[in-house]
mmCIF file of C-alpha atoms and ligand atoms in Angstrom:
data_model
loop_
_atom_site.group_PDB
_atom_site.id
_atom_site.type_symbol
_atom_site.label_atom_id
_atom_site.label_comp_id
_atom_site.label_asym_id
_atom_site.label_seq_id
_atom_site.Cartn_x
_atom_site.Cartn_y
_atom_site.Cartn_z
ATOM 1 C CA MET A 1 -110.355 -62.599 79.519
ATOM 2 C CA LYS A 2 -110.665 -66.299 80.311
ATOM 3 C CA THR A 3 -111.471 -68.520 77.366
ATOM 4 C CA ALA A 4 -112.132 -72.274 77.360
ATOM 5 C CA ILE A 5 -112.560 -74.803 74.593
ATOM 6 C CA TYR A 6 -115.361 -77.379 74.707
ATOM 7 C CA PRO A 7 -114.358 -80.007 72.139
ATOM 8 C CA GLY A 8 -116.461 -82.921 70.969
ATOM 9 C CA SER A 9 -118.111 -84.725 68.117
ATOM 10 C CA PHE A 10 -121.592 -83.259 68.730
ATOM 11 C CA ASP A 11 -123.027 -85.724 66.211
ATOM 12 C CA PRO A 12 -125.717 -84.634 66.994
ATOM 13 C CA VAL A 13 -125.679 -81.999 69.735
ATOM 14 C CA THR A 14 -128.010 -83.071 72.568
ATOM 15 C CA TYR A 15 -129.659 -81.384 75.552
ATOM 16 C CA GLY A 16 -126.804 -82.920 77.582
ATOM 17 C CA HIS A 17 -124.232 -80.950 75.582
ATOM 18 C CA LEU A 18 -126.369 -77.819 75.706
ATOM 19 C CA ASP A 19 -126.599 -78.053 79.476
ATOM 20 C CA ILE A 20 -122.790 -78.189 79.736
ATOM 21 C CA ILE A 21 -122.460 -75.319 77.212
ATOM 22 C CA ARG A 22 -124.839 -73.066 79.160
ATOM 23 C CA ARG A 23 -123.156 -73.784 82.480
ATOM 24 C CA ALA A 24 -119.612 -73.408 81.126
ATOM 25 C CA ALA A 25 -120.585 -70.141 79.404
ATOM 26 C CA THR A 26 -121.383 -68.669 82.820
ATOM 27 C CA VAL A 27 -117.968 -69.655 84.200
ATOM 28 C CA PHE A 28 -115.769 -68.428 81.334
ATOM 29 C CA ASP A 29 -115.735 -65.093 79.508
ATOM 30 C CA GLN A 30 -115.675 -66.920 76.227
ATOM 31 C CA LEU A 31 -116.411 -70.529 75.298
ATOM 32 C CA ILE A 32 -115.220 -71.943 71.988
ATOM 33 C CA ILE A 33 -117.215 -75.021 71.038
ATOM 34 C CA SER A 34 -114.962 -76.989 68.743
ATOM 35 C CA VAL A 35 -116.321 -79.708 66.499
ATOM 36 C CA LEU A 36 -113.802 -82.462 66.039
ATOM 37 C CA ASN A 37 -113.249 -83.507 62.454
ATOM 38 C CA ASN A 38 -112.523 -87.179 63.084
ATOM 39 C CA VAL A 39 -111.574 -88.764 59.773
ATOM 40 C CA LYS A 40 -111.726 -92.236 61.338
ATOM 41 C CA LYS A 41 -115.490 -92.054 61.982
ATOM 42 C CA ILE A 42 -118.297 -91.802 59.437
ATOM 43 C CA PRO A 43 -120.537 -89.168 61.010
ATOM 44 C CA LEU A 44 -124.275 -88.647 60.637
ATOM 45 C CA PHE A 45 -123.727 -84.909 60.077
ATOM 46 C CA SER A 46 -120.723 -83.399 58.306
ATOM 47 C CA VAL A 47 -118.513 -81.044 60.309
ATOM 48 C CA GLU A 48 -120.002 -78.092 58.407
ATOM 49 C CA GLU A 49 -123.537 -79.247 59.274
ATOM 50 C CA ARG A 50 -122.642 -79.724 62.931
ATOM 51 C CA VAL A 51 -121.095 -76.244 63.098
ATOM 52 C CA LYS A 52 -124.256 -74.778 61.547
ATOM 53 C CA ILE A 53 -126.529 -76.685 63.947
ATOM 54 C CA LEU A 54 -124.465 -75.634 66.969
ATOM 55 C CA LYS A 55 -124.578 -71.994 65.831
ATOM 56 C CA GLU A 56 -128.351 -72.184 65.600
ATOM 57 C CA VAL A 57 -128.943 -73.847 68.992
ATOM 58 C CA THR A 58 -126.548 -71.512 70.837
ATOM 59 C CA LYS A 59 -127.544 -68.277 69.108
ATOM 60 C CA ASP A 60 -128.977 -66.880 72.354
ATOM 61 C CA ILE A 61 -125.662 -67.327 74.238
ATOM 62 C CA PRO A 62 -123.512 -64.294 73.399
ATOM 63 C CA ASN A 63 -120.129 -65.508 74.647
ATOM 64 C CA VAL A 64 -120.099 -68.764 72.684
ATOM 65 C CA ARG A 65 -118.243 -69.272 69.408
ATOM 66 C CA ILE A 66 -118.381 -72.345 67.180
ATOM 67 C CA GLU A 67 -115.386 -73.682 65.299
ATOM 68 C CA SER A 68 -114.056 -76.963 63.972
ATOM 69 C CA PHE A 69 -110.658 -78.570 64.251
ATOM 70 C CA SER A 70 -108.734 -81.660 63.313
ATOM 71 C CA GLY A 71 -105.515 -83.075 64.664
ATOM 72 C CA LEU A 72 -104.284 -82.817 68.213
ATOM 73 C CA LEU A 73 -106.355 -80.858 70.692
ATOM 74 C CA VAL A 74 -103.195 -79.559 72.398
ATOM 75 C CA ASP A 75 -101.969 -78.024 69.121
ATOM 76 C CA TYR A 76 -105.337 -76.452 68.422
ATOM 77 C CA ALA A 77 -105.595 -75.061 71.975
ATOM 78 C CA SER A 78 -102.085 -73.648 71.794
ATOM 79 C CA GLN A 79 -102.864 -71.942 68.447
ATOM 80 C CA LYS A 80 -105.879 -70.339 70.120
ATOM 81 C CA ASN A 81 -103.850 -69.442 73.189
ATOM 82 C CA VAL A 82 -106.345 -71.306 75.378
ATOM 83 C CA ASP A 83 -105.296 -73.334 78.410
ATOM 84 C CA VAL A 84 -108.587 -74.808 79.666
ATOM 85 C CA ILE A 85 -110.607 -77.618 78.124
ATOM 86 C CA VAL A 86 -114.197 -78.236 79.193
ATOM 87 C CA ARG A 87 -115.625 -81.735 79.185
ATOM 88 C CA GLY A 88 -118.777 -83.285 80.569
ATOM 89 C CA LEU A 89 -118.890 -86.293 82.862
ATOM 90 C CA ARG A 90 -121.945 -88.525 82.916
ATOM 91 C CA ALA A 91 -121.034 -91.698 84.713
ATOM 92 C CA ILE A 92 -118.108 -93.706 85.926
ATOM 93 C CA THR A 93 -117.813 -95.105 82.390
ATOM 94 C CA ASP A 94 -116.842 -91.629 81.113
ATOM 95 C CA PHE A 95 -114.343 -91.149 83.903
ATOM 96 C CA GLU A 96 -111.547 -93.470 82.861
ATOM 97 C CA TYR A 97 -111.493 -92.251 79.268
ATOM 98 C CA GLU A 98 -111.734 -88.598 80.278
ATOM 99 C CA LEU A 99 -109.052 -88.940 82.958
ATOM 100 C CA GLN A 100 -106.688 -90.498 80.441
ATOM 101 C CA ASN A 101 -107.367 -87.754 77.888
ATOM 102 C CA ALA A 102 -106.964 -84.970 80.440
ATOM 103 C CA GLN A 103 -103.690 -86.362 81.722
ATOM 104 C CA THR A 104 -102.354 -86.968 78.218
ATOM 105 C CA ASN A 105 -103.221 -83.412 77.209
ATOM 106 C CA ARG A 106 -101.425 -82.066 80.265
ATOM 107 C CA LEU A 107 -98.386 -84.111 79.450
ATOM 108 C CA LEU A 108 -98.335 -83.165 75.749
ATOM 109 C CA SER A 109 -98.771 -79.493 76.580
ATOM 110 C CA LYS A 110 -95.999 -79.623 79.209
ATOM 111 C CA GLY A 111 -98.477 -78.827 81.962
ATOM 112 C CA LYS A 112 -100.107 -75.885 80.198
ATOM 113 C CA LEU A 113 -103.459 -77.403 79.262
ATOM 114 C CA ASP A 114 -105.891 -78.279 82.028
ATOM 115 C CA THR A 115 -109.304 -79.921 81.799
ATOM 116 C CA MET A 116 -112.307 -78.787 83.767
ATOM 117 C CA PHE A 117 -115.186 -81.222 84.165
ATOM 118 C CA PHE A 118 -118.842 -80.398 84.520
ATOM 119 C CA THR A 119 -120.917 -83.220 85.912
ATOM 120 C CA THR A 120 -124.082 -83.945 84.014
ATOM 121 C CA SER A 121 -127.428 -82.683 85.212
ATOM 122 C CA LEU A 122 -129.275 -85.784 86.361
ATOM 123 C CA GLU A 123 -132.024 -85.506 83.767
ATOM 124 C CA TYR A 124 -129.429 -85.866 80.996
ATOM 125 C CA ALA A 125 -127.251 -88.531 82.588
ATOM 126 C CA TYR A 126 -128.582 -91.204 80.218
ATOM 127 C CA LEU A 127 -128.169 -89.092 77.109
ATOM 128 C CA SER A 128 -125.553 -89.669 74.423
ATOM 129 C CA SER A 129 -125.328 -88.833 70.723
ATOM 130 C CA THR A 130 -125.023 -92.557 69.982
ATOM 131 C CA THR A 131 -128.306 -93.314 71.781
ATOM 132 C CA VAL A 132 -130.051 -90.473 69.974
ATOM 133 C CA ARG A 133 -128.854 -91.717 66.571
ATOM 134 C CA GLU A 134 -129.930 -95.255 67.403
ATOM 135 C CA ILE A 135 -133.423 -94.277 68.592
ATOM 136 C CA ALA A 136 -133.946 -91.962 65.621
ATOM 137 C CA SER A 137 -132.749 -94.523 63.089
ATOM 138 C CA PHE A 138 -135.618 -96.774 64.198
ATOM 139 C CA GLY A 139 -138.097 -93.907 64.074
ATOM 140 C CA GLY A 140 -138.256 -93.584 67.884
ATOM 141 C CA ASP A 141 -139.090 -90.420 69.783
ATOM 142 C CA ILE A 142 -136.099 -88.139 70.454
ATOM 143 C CA THR A 143 -138.027 -85.038 71.483
ATOM 144 C CA ASP A 144 -136.642 -85.216 75.056
ATOM 145 C CA CYS A 145 -133.080 -85.575 73.770
ATOM 146 C CA VAL A 146 -132.484 -82.775 71.256
ATOM 147 C CA PRO A 147 -134.088 -79.452 70.247
ATOM 148 C CA ASP A 148 -136.957 -79.809 67.708
ATOM 149 C CA PHE A 149 -134.964 -78.170 64.959
ATOM 150 C CA VAL A 150 -132.224 -80.792 65.419
ATOM 151 C CA SER A 151 -134.623 -83.745 65.616
ATOM 152 C CA ARG A 152 -136.174 -82.750 62.282
ATOM 153 C CA LEU A 153 -132.729 -82.770 60.665
ATOM 154 C CA ILE A 154 -131.899 -86.151 62.219
ATOM 155 C CA TYR A 155 -135.108 -87.788 60.970
ATOM 156 C CA GLN A 156 -134.426 -86.279 57.539
ATOM 157 C CA LYS A 157 -130.998 -87.931 57.497
ATOM 158 C CA TYR A 158 -132.610 -91.308 58.214
ATOM 159 C CA GLY A 159 -135.401 -90.669 55.712
ATOM 160 C CA ILE A 160 -138.010 -90.919 58.471
ATOM 161 C CA LYS A 161 -141.177 -88.861 58.274
ATOM 162 C CA ARG A 162 -142.201 -88.631 61.913
ATOM 163 C CA GLU A 163 -144.050 -85.342 61.645
ATOM 164 C CA ALA A 164 -146.281 -86.793 58.978
ATOM 165 C CA GLU A 165 -146.946 -89.766 61.292
ATOM 166 C CA HIS A 166 -147.955 -87.386 64.092
ATOM 167 C CA GLU A 167 -150.396 -85.574 61.860
ATOM 168 C CA GLN A 168 -152.287 -88.755 60.979
HETATM 169 P P1 ADP B 1 -116.663 -87.162 72.065
HETATM 170 O O1 ADP B 1 -116.938 -88.009 70.857
HETATM 171 O O2 ADP B 1 -115.441 -86.325 72.002
HETATM 172 O O3 ADP B 1 -116.832 -87.858 73.400
HETATM 173 P P2 ADP B 1 -119.268 -86.073 72.390
HETATM 174 O O4 ADP B 1 -119.946 -85.161 71.434
HETATM 175 O O5 ADP B 1 -119.817 -87.439 72.509
HETATM 176 O O6 ADP B 1 -117.775 -86.053 71.971
HETATM 177 O O7 ADP B 1 -119.210 -85.421 73.818
HETATM 178 C C1 ADP B 1 -118.534 -84.216 74.059
HETATM 179 C C2 ADP B 1 -118.459 -83.995 75.552
HETATM 180 O O8 ADP B 1 -119.775 -83.824 76.077
HETATM 181 C C3 ADP B 1 -117.844 -85.128 76.354
HETATM 182 O O9 ADP B 1 -117.099 -84.573 77.407
HETATM 183 C C4 ADP B 1 -119.027 -85.869 76.880
HETATM 184 O O10 ADP B 1 -118.719 -86.553 78.080
HETATM 185 C C5 ADP B 1 -119.977 -84.729 77.142
HETATM 186 N N1 ADP B 1 -121.368 -85.168 77.136
HETATM 187 C C6 ADP B 1 -122.018 -85.851 76.186
HETATM 188 N N2 ADP B 1 -123.295 -86.111 76.541
HETATM 189 C C7 ADP B 1 -123.450 -85.555 77.783
HETATM 190 C C8 ADP B 1 -124.527 -85.498 78.728
HETATM 191 N N3 ADP B 1 -125.692 -86.088 78.474
HETATM 192 N N4 ADP B 1 -124.321 -84.844 79.896
HETATM 193 C C9 ADP B 1 -123.120 -84.294 80.144
HETATM 194 N N5 ADP B 1 -122.057 -84.327 79.329
HETATM 195 C C10 ADP B 1 -122.213 -84.948 78.151
#
């Protein structure tokens, strides 16, 4: 059985992530989506909230599992006995960072851990969690960026009552 890990912040999960998740889930027998607990960043959603949200938005994909991790990805992958990492590539700006990470992970794992890249579907090429947070924080429309259930939670975090606005 071939398992891969898709690690990331997912703060919040977007349609861009979901597109990669769906595609990767057809390539691997099992996909572990792993929420990175990055103590250096103050997130919008806690790790527990992000895990819960990811579980909800992927509940129709049977071979996906959601977990969280902290520390080195190579250590986590080795604990799980997984040797493939999935990452998404949007633009050339992602490339340098992702290449460096992939090569570092290969080095640290003594050649055991490889990274497989899925290129973004064009309709999501512009999409990032940072952009979504920024738009939402100003009360902008994020309905094309994240599932409705997620957008409601994001507006709640920013204390924005968009639904009420729509009803007026
Ligand atoms: P990180 O903070 O580790 O980059 P993210 O949650 O921002 O985590 O992203 C996780 C992965 O998903 C990364 O590989 C990123 O390039 C990819 N990704 C993010 N947004 C998109 C998108 N719109 N299309 C394709 N891949 C994406």
